[in-house]
mmCIF file of C-alpha atoms in Angstrom:
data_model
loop_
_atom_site.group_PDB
_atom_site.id
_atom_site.type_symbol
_atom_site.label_atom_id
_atom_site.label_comp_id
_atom_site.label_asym_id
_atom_site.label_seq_id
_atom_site.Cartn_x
_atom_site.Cartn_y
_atom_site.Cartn_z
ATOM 1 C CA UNK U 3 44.446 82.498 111.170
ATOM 2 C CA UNK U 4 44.548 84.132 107.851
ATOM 3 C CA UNK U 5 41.676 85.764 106.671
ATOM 4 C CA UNK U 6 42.220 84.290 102.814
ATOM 5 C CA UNK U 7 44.184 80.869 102.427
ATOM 6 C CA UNK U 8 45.026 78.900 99.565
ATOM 7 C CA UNK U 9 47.089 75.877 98.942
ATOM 8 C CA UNK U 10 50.898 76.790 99.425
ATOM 9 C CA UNK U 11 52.238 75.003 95.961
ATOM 10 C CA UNK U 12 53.748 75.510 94.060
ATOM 11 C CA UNK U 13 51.686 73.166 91.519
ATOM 12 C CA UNK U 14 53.866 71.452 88.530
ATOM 13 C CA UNK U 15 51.690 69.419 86.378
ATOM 14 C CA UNK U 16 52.237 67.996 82.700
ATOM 15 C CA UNK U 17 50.541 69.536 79.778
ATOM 16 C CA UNK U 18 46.902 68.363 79.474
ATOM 17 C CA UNK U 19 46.448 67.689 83.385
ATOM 18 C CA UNK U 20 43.436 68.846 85.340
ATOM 19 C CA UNK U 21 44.645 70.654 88.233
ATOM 20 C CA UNK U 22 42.511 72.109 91.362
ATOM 21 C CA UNK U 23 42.916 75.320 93.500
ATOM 22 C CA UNK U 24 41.345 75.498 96.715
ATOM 23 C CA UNK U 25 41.062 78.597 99.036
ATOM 24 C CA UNK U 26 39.634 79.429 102.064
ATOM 25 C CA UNK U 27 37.986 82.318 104.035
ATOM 26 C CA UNK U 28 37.277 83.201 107.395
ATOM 27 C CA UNK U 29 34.718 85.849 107.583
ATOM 28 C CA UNK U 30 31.537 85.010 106.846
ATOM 29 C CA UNK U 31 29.931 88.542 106.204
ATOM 30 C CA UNK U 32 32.040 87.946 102.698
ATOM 31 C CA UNK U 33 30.166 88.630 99.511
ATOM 32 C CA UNK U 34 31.890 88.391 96.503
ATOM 33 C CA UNK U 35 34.747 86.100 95.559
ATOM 34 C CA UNK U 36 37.215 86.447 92.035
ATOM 35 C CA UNK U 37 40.200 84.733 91.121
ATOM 36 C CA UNK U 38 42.950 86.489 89.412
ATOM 37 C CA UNK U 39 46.081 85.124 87.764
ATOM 38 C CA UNK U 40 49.318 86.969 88.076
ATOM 39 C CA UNK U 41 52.558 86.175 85.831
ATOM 40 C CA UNK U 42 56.166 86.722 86.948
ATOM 41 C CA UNK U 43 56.610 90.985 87.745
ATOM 42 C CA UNK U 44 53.061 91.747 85.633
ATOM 43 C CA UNK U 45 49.989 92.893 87.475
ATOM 44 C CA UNK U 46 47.376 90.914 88.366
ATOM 45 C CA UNK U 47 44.457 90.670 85.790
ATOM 46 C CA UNK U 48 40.988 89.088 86.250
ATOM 47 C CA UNK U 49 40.075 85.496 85.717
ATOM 48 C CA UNK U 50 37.034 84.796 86.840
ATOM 49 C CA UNK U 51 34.311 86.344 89.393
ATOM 50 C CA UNK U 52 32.817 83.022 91.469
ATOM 51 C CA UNK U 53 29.343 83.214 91.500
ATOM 52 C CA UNK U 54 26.745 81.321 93.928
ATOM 53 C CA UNK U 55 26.021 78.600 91.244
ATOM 54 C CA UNK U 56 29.012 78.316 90.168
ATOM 55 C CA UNK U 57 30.435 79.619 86.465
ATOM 56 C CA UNK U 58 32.506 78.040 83.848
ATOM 57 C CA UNK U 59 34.255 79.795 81.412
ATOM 58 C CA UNK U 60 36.007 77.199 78.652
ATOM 59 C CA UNK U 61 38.610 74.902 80.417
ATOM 60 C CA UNK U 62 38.321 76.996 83.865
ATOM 61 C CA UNK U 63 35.465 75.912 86.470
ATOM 62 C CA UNK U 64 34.750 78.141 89.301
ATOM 63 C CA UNK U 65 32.633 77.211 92.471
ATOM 64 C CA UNK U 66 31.581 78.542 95.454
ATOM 65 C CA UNK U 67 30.859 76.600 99.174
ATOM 66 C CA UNK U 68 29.559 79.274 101.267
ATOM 67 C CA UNK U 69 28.896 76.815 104.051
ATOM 68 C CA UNK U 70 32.254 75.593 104.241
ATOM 69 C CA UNK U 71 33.673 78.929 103.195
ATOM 70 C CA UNK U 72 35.933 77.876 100.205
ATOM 71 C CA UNK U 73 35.758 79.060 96.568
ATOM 72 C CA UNK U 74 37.769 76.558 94.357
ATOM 73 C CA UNK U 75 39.147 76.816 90.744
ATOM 74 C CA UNK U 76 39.608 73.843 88.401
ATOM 75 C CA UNK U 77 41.560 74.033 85.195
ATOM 76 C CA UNK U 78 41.104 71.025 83.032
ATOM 77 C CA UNK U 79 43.644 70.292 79.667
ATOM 78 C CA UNK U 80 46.350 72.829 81.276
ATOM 79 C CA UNK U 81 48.417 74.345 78.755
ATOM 80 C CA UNK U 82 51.964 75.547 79.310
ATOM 81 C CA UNK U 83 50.028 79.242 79.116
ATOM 82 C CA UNK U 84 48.427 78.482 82.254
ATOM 83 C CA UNK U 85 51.735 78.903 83.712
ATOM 84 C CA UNK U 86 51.578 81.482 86.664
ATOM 85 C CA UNK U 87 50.394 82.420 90.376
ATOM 86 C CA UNK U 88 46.688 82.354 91.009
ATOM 87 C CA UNK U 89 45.183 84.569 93.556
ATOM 88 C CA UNK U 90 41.780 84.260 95.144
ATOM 89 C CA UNK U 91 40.626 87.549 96.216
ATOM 90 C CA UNK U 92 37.421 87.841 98.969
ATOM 91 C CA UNK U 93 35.519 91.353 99.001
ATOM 92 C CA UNK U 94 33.468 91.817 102.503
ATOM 93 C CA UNK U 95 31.295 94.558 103.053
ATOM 94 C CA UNK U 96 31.409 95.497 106.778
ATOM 95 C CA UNK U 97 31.218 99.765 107.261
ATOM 96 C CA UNK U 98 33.365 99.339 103.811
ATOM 97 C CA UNK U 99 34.725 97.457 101.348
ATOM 98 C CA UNK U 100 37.391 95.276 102.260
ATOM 99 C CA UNK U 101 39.250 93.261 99.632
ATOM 100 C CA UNK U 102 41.443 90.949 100.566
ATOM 101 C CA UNK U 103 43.625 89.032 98.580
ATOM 102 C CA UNK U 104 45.336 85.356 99.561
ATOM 103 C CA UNK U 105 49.030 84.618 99.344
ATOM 104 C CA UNK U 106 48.678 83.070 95.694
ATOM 105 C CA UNK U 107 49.208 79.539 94.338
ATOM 106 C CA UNK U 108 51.864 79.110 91.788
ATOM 107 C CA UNK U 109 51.465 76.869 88.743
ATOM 108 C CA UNK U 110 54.105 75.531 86.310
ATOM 109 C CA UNK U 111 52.682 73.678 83.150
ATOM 110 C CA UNK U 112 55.309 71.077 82.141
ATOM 111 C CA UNK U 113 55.724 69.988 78.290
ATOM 112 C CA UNK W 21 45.345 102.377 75.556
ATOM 113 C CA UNK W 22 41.925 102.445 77.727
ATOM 114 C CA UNK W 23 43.647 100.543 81.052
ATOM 115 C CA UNK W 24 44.999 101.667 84.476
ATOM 116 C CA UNK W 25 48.135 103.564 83.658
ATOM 117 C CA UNK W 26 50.821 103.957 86.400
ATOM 118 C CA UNK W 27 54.151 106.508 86.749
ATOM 119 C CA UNK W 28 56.707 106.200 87.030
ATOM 120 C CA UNK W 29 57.395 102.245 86.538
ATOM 121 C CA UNK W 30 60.286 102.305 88.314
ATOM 122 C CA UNK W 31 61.701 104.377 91.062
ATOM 123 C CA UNK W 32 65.392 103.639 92.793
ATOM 124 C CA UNK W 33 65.848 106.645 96.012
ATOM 125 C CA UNK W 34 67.769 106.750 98.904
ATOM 126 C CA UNK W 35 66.210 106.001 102.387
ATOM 127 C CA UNK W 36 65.093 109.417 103.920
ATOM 128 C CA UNK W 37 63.952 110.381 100.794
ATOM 129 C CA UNK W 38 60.049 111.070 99.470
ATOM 130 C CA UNK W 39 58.638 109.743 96.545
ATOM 131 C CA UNK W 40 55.390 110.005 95.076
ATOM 132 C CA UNK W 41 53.047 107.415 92.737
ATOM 133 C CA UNK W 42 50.634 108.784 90.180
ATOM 134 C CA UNK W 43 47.591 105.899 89.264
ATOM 135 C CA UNK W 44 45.222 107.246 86.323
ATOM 136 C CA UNK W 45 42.481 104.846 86.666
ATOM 137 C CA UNK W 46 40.193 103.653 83.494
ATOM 138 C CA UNK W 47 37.953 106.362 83.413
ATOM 139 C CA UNK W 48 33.915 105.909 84.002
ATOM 140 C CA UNK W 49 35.334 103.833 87.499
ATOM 141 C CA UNK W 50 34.477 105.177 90.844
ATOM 142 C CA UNK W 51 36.354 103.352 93.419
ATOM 143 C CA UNK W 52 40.064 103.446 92.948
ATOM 144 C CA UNK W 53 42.830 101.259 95.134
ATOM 145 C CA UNK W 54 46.414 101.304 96.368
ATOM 146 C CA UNK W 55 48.183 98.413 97.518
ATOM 147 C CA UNK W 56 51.926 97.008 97.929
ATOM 148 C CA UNK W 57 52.661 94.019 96.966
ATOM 149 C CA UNK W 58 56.074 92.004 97.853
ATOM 150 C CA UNK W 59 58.113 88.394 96.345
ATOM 151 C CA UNK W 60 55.789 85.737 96.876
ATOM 152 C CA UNK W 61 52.822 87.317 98.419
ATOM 153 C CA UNK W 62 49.650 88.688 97.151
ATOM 154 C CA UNK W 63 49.208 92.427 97.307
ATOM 155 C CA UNK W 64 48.510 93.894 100.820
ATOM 156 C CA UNK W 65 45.281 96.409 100.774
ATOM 157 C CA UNK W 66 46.568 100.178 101.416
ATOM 158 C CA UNK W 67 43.632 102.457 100.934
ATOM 159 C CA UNK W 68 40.708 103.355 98.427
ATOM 160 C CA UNK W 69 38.554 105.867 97.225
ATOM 161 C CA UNK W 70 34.891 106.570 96.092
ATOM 162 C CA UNK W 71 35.383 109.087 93.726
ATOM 163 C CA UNK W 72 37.555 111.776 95.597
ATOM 164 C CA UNK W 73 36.391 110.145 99.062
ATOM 165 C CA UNK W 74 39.264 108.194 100.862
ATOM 166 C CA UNK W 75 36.810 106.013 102.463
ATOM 167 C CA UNK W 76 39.221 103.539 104.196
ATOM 168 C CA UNK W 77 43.244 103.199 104.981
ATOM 169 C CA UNK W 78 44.896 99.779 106.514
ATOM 170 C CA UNK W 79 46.619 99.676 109.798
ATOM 171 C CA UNK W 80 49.664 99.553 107.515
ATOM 172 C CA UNK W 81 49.923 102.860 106.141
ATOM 173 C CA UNK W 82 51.855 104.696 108.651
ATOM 174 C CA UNK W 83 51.990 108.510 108.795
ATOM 175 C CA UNK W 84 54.359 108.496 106.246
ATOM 176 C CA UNK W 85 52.482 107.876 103.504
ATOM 177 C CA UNK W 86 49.382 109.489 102.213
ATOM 178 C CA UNK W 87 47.488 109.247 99.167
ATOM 179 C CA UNK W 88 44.911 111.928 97.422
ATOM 180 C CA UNK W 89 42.391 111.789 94.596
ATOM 181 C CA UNK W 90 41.898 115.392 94.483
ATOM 182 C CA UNK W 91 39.081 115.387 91.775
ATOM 183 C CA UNK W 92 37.896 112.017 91.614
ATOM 184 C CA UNK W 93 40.046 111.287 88.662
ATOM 185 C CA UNK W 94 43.935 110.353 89.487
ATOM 186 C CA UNK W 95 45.239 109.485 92.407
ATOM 187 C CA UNK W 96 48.731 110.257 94.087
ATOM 188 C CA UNK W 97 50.487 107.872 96.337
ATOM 189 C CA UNK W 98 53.510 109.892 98.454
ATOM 190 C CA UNK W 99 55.614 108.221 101.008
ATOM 191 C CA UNK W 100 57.763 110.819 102.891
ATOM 192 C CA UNK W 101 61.064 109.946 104.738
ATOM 193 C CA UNK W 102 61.231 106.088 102.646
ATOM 194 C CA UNK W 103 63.012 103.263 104.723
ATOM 195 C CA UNK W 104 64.712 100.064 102.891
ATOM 196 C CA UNK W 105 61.462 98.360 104.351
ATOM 197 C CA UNK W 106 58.860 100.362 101.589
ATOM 198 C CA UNK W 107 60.791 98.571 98.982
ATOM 199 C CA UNK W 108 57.847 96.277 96.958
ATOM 200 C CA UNK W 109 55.542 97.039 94.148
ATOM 201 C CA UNK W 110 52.704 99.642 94.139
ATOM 202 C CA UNK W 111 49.243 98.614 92.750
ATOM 203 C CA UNK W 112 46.859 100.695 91.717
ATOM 204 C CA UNK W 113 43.033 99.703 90.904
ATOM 205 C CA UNK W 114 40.262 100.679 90.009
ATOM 206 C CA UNK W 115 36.775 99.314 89.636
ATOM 207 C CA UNK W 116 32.933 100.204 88.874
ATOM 208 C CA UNK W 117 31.024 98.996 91.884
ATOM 209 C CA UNK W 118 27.648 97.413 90.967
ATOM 210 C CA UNK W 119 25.654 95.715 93.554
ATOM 211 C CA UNK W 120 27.802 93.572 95.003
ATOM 212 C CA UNK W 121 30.448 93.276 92.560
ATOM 213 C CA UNK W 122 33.522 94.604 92.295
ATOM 214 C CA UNK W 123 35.795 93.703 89.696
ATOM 215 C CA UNK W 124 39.216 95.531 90.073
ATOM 216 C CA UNK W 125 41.466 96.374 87.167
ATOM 217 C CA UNK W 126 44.932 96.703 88.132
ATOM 218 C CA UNK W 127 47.584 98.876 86.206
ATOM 219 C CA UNK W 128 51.196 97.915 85.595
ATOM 220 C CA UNK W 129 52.624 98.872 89.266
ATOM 221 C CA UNK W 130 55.141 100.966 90.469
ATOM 222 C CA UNK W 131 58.623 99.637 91.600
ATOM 223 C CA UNK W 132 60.027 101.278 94.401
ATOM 224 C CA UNK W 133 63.748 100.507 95.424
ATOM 225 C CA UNK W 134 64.643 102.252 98.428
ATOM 226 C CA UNK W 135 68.774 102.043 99.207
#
């Protein structure tokens, strides 16, 4: 099994949809949790970091389940900007820090 | 420009050859990271560094490639004797670790095209 999982997509929703990430991690000695978003051949750039509470930060919602192990991401009134591959990224600290990213989820906004 | 800046963006060489990566990483961070990324997966974790420390390298970095930070400012990513299989993107990041959080800033990447 795969240390970081997310859904496979890709995702291709109409302009104004809600649309829901999920990923999954293995390890429970994991402490801190982000999602990034990565456009076609650019880097990847910080979206969010996914506190215990769960944050919201305008149309993006991230939450945490540490007893199920999943972090998810919601995106509500997707624009065709939202277009791109989402990446949830797990940092454990065992003797070091390990950061792990998943294999991305790939969203297409639709006019 | 304040971000991670990477050189060269683009390298073609022939297999056999070496090539080396420089990463200048925004510059009050302390932890610094290389990773290779390939079509349709996320980036694979390579190795960082705490300041000039190489604190950890993945199983995947063979013998062939090494990476320095000699004063705790840029880092250099060589891979000696490249094989058609190094061909991906090269990631550099860097981050100010806080507690437990560690936000990474990634520069532009480097291309590597190995014939």
């Amino acid at each position: 099994r795969k240390e970081v999982e997310q859904d496979p997509g890709p995702f291709n929703v109409p302009e104004g949809a809600t649309v829901a990430f999920n990923c999954t991690y293995s390890n429970s000695a994991s402490q801190s949790f982000f999602w990034y978003r990565q456009d076609c051949r650019k880097e990847p750039k910080l979206l969010m970091s996914v506190y215990s509470s769960g944050n919201e930060d305008g149309r993006f919602t991230a939450q945490l389940n540490r007893a199920s192990q999943y972090i998810s991401l919601l995106i509500r009134d997707s624009k065709l900007s939202d277009s791109a591959t989402y990446l949830c990224v797990v940092n454990q600290k065992t003797s070091y820090d390990k950061v792990i990213f998943g294999p991305g989820t790939s969203l297409s906004v639709i006019p | 420009d304040t971000g991670v800046s990477q050189n060269p963006r683009h390298k073609i060489t022939k297999r056999g050859q070496n090539v080396t990566f420089r990463c200048d990483p925004i510059s009050e961070h302390n932890r610094l990271y290389w990773y290779r990324q390939t079509l349709g997966q996320g980036p694979e974790f390579l190795t960082y560094f705490q300041n000039e420390a190489q604190l950890e390298k993945s199983r995947l970095l063979s013998d062939r490639f090494s990476a320095e930070r000699p004063k705790g400012s840029f880092s250099t990513l060589e891979i000696q004797r490249t094989e058609q299989g190094d061909s991906a993107m090269y990631l550099c990041a860097s981050s100010l670790v806080q507690g437990a959080y560690n936000e990474q800033f990634f520069g532009p990447g480097t291309r590597l095209t190995v014939l």
